[in-house]
């Protein structure tokens, strides 16, 4: 048996293994915790995308497929937060009404031909072509049509799919014919005019 010199220092190593393992485990736990934290932070962080031809193409596809309500909501948010976007959309969608100089929407839906038109352009006779009457189905065009089996004849789908089987009450032409009336575009939604005070007020 080897004798220990009296001047030698004795170091107790009995608890080193357990403490080292526990400290190591603690460090591993801290690392795992940090990794989990970084994962959480990465989930909440925004994704950075470099703009290029591919992203532009995908953005155009998203605009074409996203719901109308979501697109309108997004535009409203951008208008409130980005002055450059507000200015660009104002130039495209807002104009001054000729004559009154009122600020009004630039694009309107025509009440007669149901086409969108630019209110900032001069109105011209013949720009709007439409029918004044109503479109009704011709029963002889639906000889084998059983409404108990196929459903009603007068539907929007049938008007689009079988326009030749419908006729206009105004000119008795079928649904494929061009409008029989020509005129100017008129807004589908009538806008209220501002009330102007008369310069000649009665003095009581």
Coordinates of C-alpha atoms in Angstrom, one line a residue:
X1 CA 0.0 0.0 0.0
X2 CA 1.4 3.4 -1.0
X3 CA 1.9 5.8 1.8
X4 CA 0.7 9.4 1.5
X5 CA 3.3 11.9 2.4
X6 CA 2.2 14.1 5.4
X7 CA 2.7 17.3 3.4
X8 CA 0.4 16.2 0.5
X9 CA -3.1 17.7 0.1
X10 CA -6.0 15.3 -0.1
X11 CA -8.8 16.3 -2.5
X12 CA -12.2 14.6 -2.2
X13 CA -13.4 13.5 -5.6
X14 CA -16.3 11.4 -4.4
X15 CA -19.0 13.9 -5.3
X16 CA -17.3 15.3 -8.5
X17 CA -18.9 12.8 -10.9
X18 CA -22.5 13.4 -9.6
X19 CA -22.1 17.2 -9.5
X20 CA -20.5 17.3 -12.9
X21 CA -23.3 15.3 -14.4
X22 CA -25.9 17.4 -12.7
X23 CA -24.2 20.6 -13.9
X24 CA -23.9 19.1 -17.3
X25 CA -27.5 18.2 -17.3
X26 CA -28.4 21.7 -16.1
X27 CA -26.3 23.2 -18.9
X28 CA -28.1 20.9 -21.4
X29 CA -31.5 22.0 -20.0
X30 CA -30.4 25.6 -20.4
X31 CA -29.4 24.9 -24.0
X32 CA -32.6 23.1 -24.7
X33 CA -34.5 25.9 -23.1
X34 CA -32.7 28.5 -25.2
X35 CA -33.4 26.4 -28.3
X36 CA -37.1 26.3 -27.5
X37 CA -37.1 30.0 -26.8
X38 CA -35.5 30.7 -30.1
X39 CA -38.0 28.5 -31.8
X40 CA -40.8 30.5 -30.3
X41 CA -39.2 33.7 -31.2
X42 CA -38.7 32.5 -34.8
X43 CA -42.4 31.6 -35.0
X44 CA -43.4 35.1 -34.0
X45 CA -40.8 36.9 -36.2
X46 CA -41.7 38.2 -39.6
X47 CA -40.4 36.3 -42.7
X48 CA -38.0 38.4 -44.8
X49 CA -38.6 37.9 -48.5
X50 CA -36.3 39.4 -51.2
X51 CA -38.3 41.0 -53.9
X52 CA -37.7 39.7 -57.4
X53 CA -39.5 38.5 -60.5
X54 CA -40.7 35.3 -58.7
X55 CA -42.2 37.2 -55.7
X56 CA -43.8 39.7 -58.1
X57 CA -45.4 36.9 -60.1
X58 CA -46.7 35.2 -56.9
X59 CA -48.0 38.5 -55.6
X60 CA -50.0 39.0 -58.8
X61 CA -51.4 35.5 -58.4
X62 CA -52.3 36.2 -54.8
X63 CA -54.1 39.4 -55.8
X64 CA -56.1 37.5 -58.4
X65 CA -57.2 34.8 -56.0
X66 CA -57.6 36.6 -52.6
X67 CA -61.1 37.4 -51.4
X68 CA -62.5 40.8 -52.3
X69 CA -63.2 41.6 -48.6
X70 CA -59.6 40.8 -47.6
X71 CA -58.1 42.9 -50.4
X72 CA -60.3 45.9 -49.6
X73 CA -59.3 45.6 -45.9
X74 CA -55.6 45.4 -46.8
X75 CA -55.8 48.4 -49.0
X76 CA -57.6 50.4 -46.3
X77 CA -54.8 49.6 -43.8
X78 CA -52.1 50.5 -46.3
X79 CA -53.8 53.8 -47.1
X80 CA -53.9 54.7 -43.4
X81 CA -50.2 53.8 -42.8
X82 CA -48.4 54.6 -46.1
X83 CA -48.6 58.1 -47.5
X84 CA -47.1 57.0 -50.8
X85 CA -49.7 54.3 -51.3
X86 CA -52.5 56.8 -50.4
X87 CA -51.2 59.2 -53.0
X88 CA -50.9 56.6 -55.7
X89 CA -54.4 55.2 -55.1
X90 CA -55.9 58.7 -54.8
X91 CA -54.6 59.5 -58.3
X92 CA -56.1 56.3 -59.7
X93 CA -59.4 56.2 -57.9
X94 CA -60.4 59.7 -57.0
X95 CA -61.1 62.7 -59.3
X96 CA -62.7 66.2 -59.5
X97 CA -66.2 66.2 -60.9
X98 CA -66.4 68.4 -64.0
X99 CA -68.4 71.5 -63.4
X100 CA -68.8 71.4 -59.6
X101 CA -65.1 70.4 -58.8
X102 CA -66.4 68.1 -56.1
X103 CA -64.1 65.3 -55.0
X104 CA -65.7 62.1 -56.2
X105 CA -64.8 58.4 -57.0
X106 CA -63.3 58.2 -60.5
X107 CA -64.8 54.9 -61.5
X108 CA -68.6 54.2 -61.6
X109 CA -70.8 51.3 -62.7
X110 CA -73.2 52.3 -65.4
X111 CA -76.9 51.7 -64.5
X112 CA -77.9 50.9 -68.1
X113 CA -75.1 48.8 -69.7
X114 CA -73.6 47.6 -66.3
X115 CA -70.1 48.5 -67.5
X116 CA -67.5 50.4 -65.5
X117 CA -66.6 53.8 -66.9
X118 CA -64.3 56.7 -66.1
X119 CA -66.2 59.7 -64.7
X120 CA -63.2 61.9 -65.4
X121 CA -63.8 61.7 -69.2
X122 CA -66.4 63.6 -71.2
X123 CA -69.7 61.9 -71.7
X124 CA -70.5 61.0 -75.4
X125 CA -73.7 60.0 -77.1
X126 CA -73.5 56.4 -78.1
X127 CA -70.9 55.3 -75.6
X128 CA -73.6 53.3 -73.7
X129 CA -75.5 50.6 -75.6
X130 CA -78.3 48.8 -73.8
X131 CA -81.8 47.4 -73.8
X132 CA -84.6 49.2 -72.0
X133 CA -86.8 46.1 -71.8
X134 CA -86.6 42.8 -69.9
X135 CA -85.3 39.5 -71.0
X136 CA -87.7 36.6 -71.0
X137 CA -87.3 32.9 -72.0
X138 CA -88.9 31.5 -75.2
X139 CA -90.6 28.2 -74.4
X140 CA -90.0 26.9 -78.0
X141 CA -86.3 27.2 -77.3
X142 CA -86.7 24.8 -74.4
X143 CA -88.8 22.1 -76.0
X144 CA -87.4 19.3 -73.9
X145 CA -87.1 21.3 -70.8
X146 CA -89.0 20.0 -67.8
X147 CA -88.9 22.5 -64.9
X148 CA -89.8 19.7 -62.5
X149 CA -86.7 17.9 -63.5
X150 CA -84.3 20.6 -64.8
X151 CA -85.5 23.5 -62.7
X152 CA -86.8 26.9 -63.8
X153 CA -86.0 28.1 -67.3
X154 CA -85.5 31.7 -66.5
X155 CA -82.2 31.7 -64.6
X156 CA -79.0 33.6 -64.9
X157 CA -77.1 30.5 -65.8
X158 CA -79.5 29.7 -68.7
X159 CA -79.3 33.3 -69.9
X160 CA -75.6 33.0 -70.2
X161 CA -75.5 29.5 -71.6
X162 CA -78.6 29.8 -73.9
X163 CA -78.9 33.5 -74.8
X164 CA -80.6 32.6 -78.1
X165 CA -83.5 31.1 -76.2
X166 CA -84.4 34.4 -74.6
X167 CA -85.9 37.6 -76.1
X168 CA -86.0 41.2 -75.2
X169 CA -89.4 42.8 -74.6
X170 CA -88.2 46.2 -76.0
X171 CA -87.2 45.0 -79.5
X172 CA -88.2 41.4 -79.6
X173 CA -84.7 40.3 -80.4
X174 CA -82.9 37.4 -78.8
X175 CA -80.4 37.6 -76.0
X176 CA -77.4 37.6 -78.4
X177 CA -78.4 40.9 -80.0
X178 CA -76.7 44.2 -79.3
X179 CA -78.6 46.9 -77.3
X180 CA -81.3 48.7 -79.1
X181 CA -80.8 52.0 -77.3
X182 CA -77.7 54.3 -77.4
X183 CA -76.9 57.0 -74.9
X184 CA -74.5 58.1 -72.2
X185 CA -73.3 56.3 -69.2
X186 CA -75.1 57.0 -66.0
X187 CA -74.0 56.0 -62.5
X188 CA -75.8 53.1 -60.9
X189 CA -75.7 54.7 -57.5
X190 CA -77.1 58.3 -57.6
X191 CA -75.0 60.6 -55.5
X192 CA -76.5 63.4 -53.5
X193 CA -75.8 66.9 -54.6
X194 CA -74.6 69.4 -52.1
X195 CA -77.2 71.9 -51.2
X196 CA -76.1 75.4 -52.2
X197 CA -77.4 78.4 -50.3
X198 CA -79.0 81.0 -52.5
X199 CA -77.0 84.2 -52.6
X200 CA -80.3 86.2 -52.3
X201 CA -81.6 85.5 -48.9
X202 CA -84.8 87.0 -47.7
X203 CA -84.3 89.5 -44.9
X204 CA -87.1 89.4 -42.3

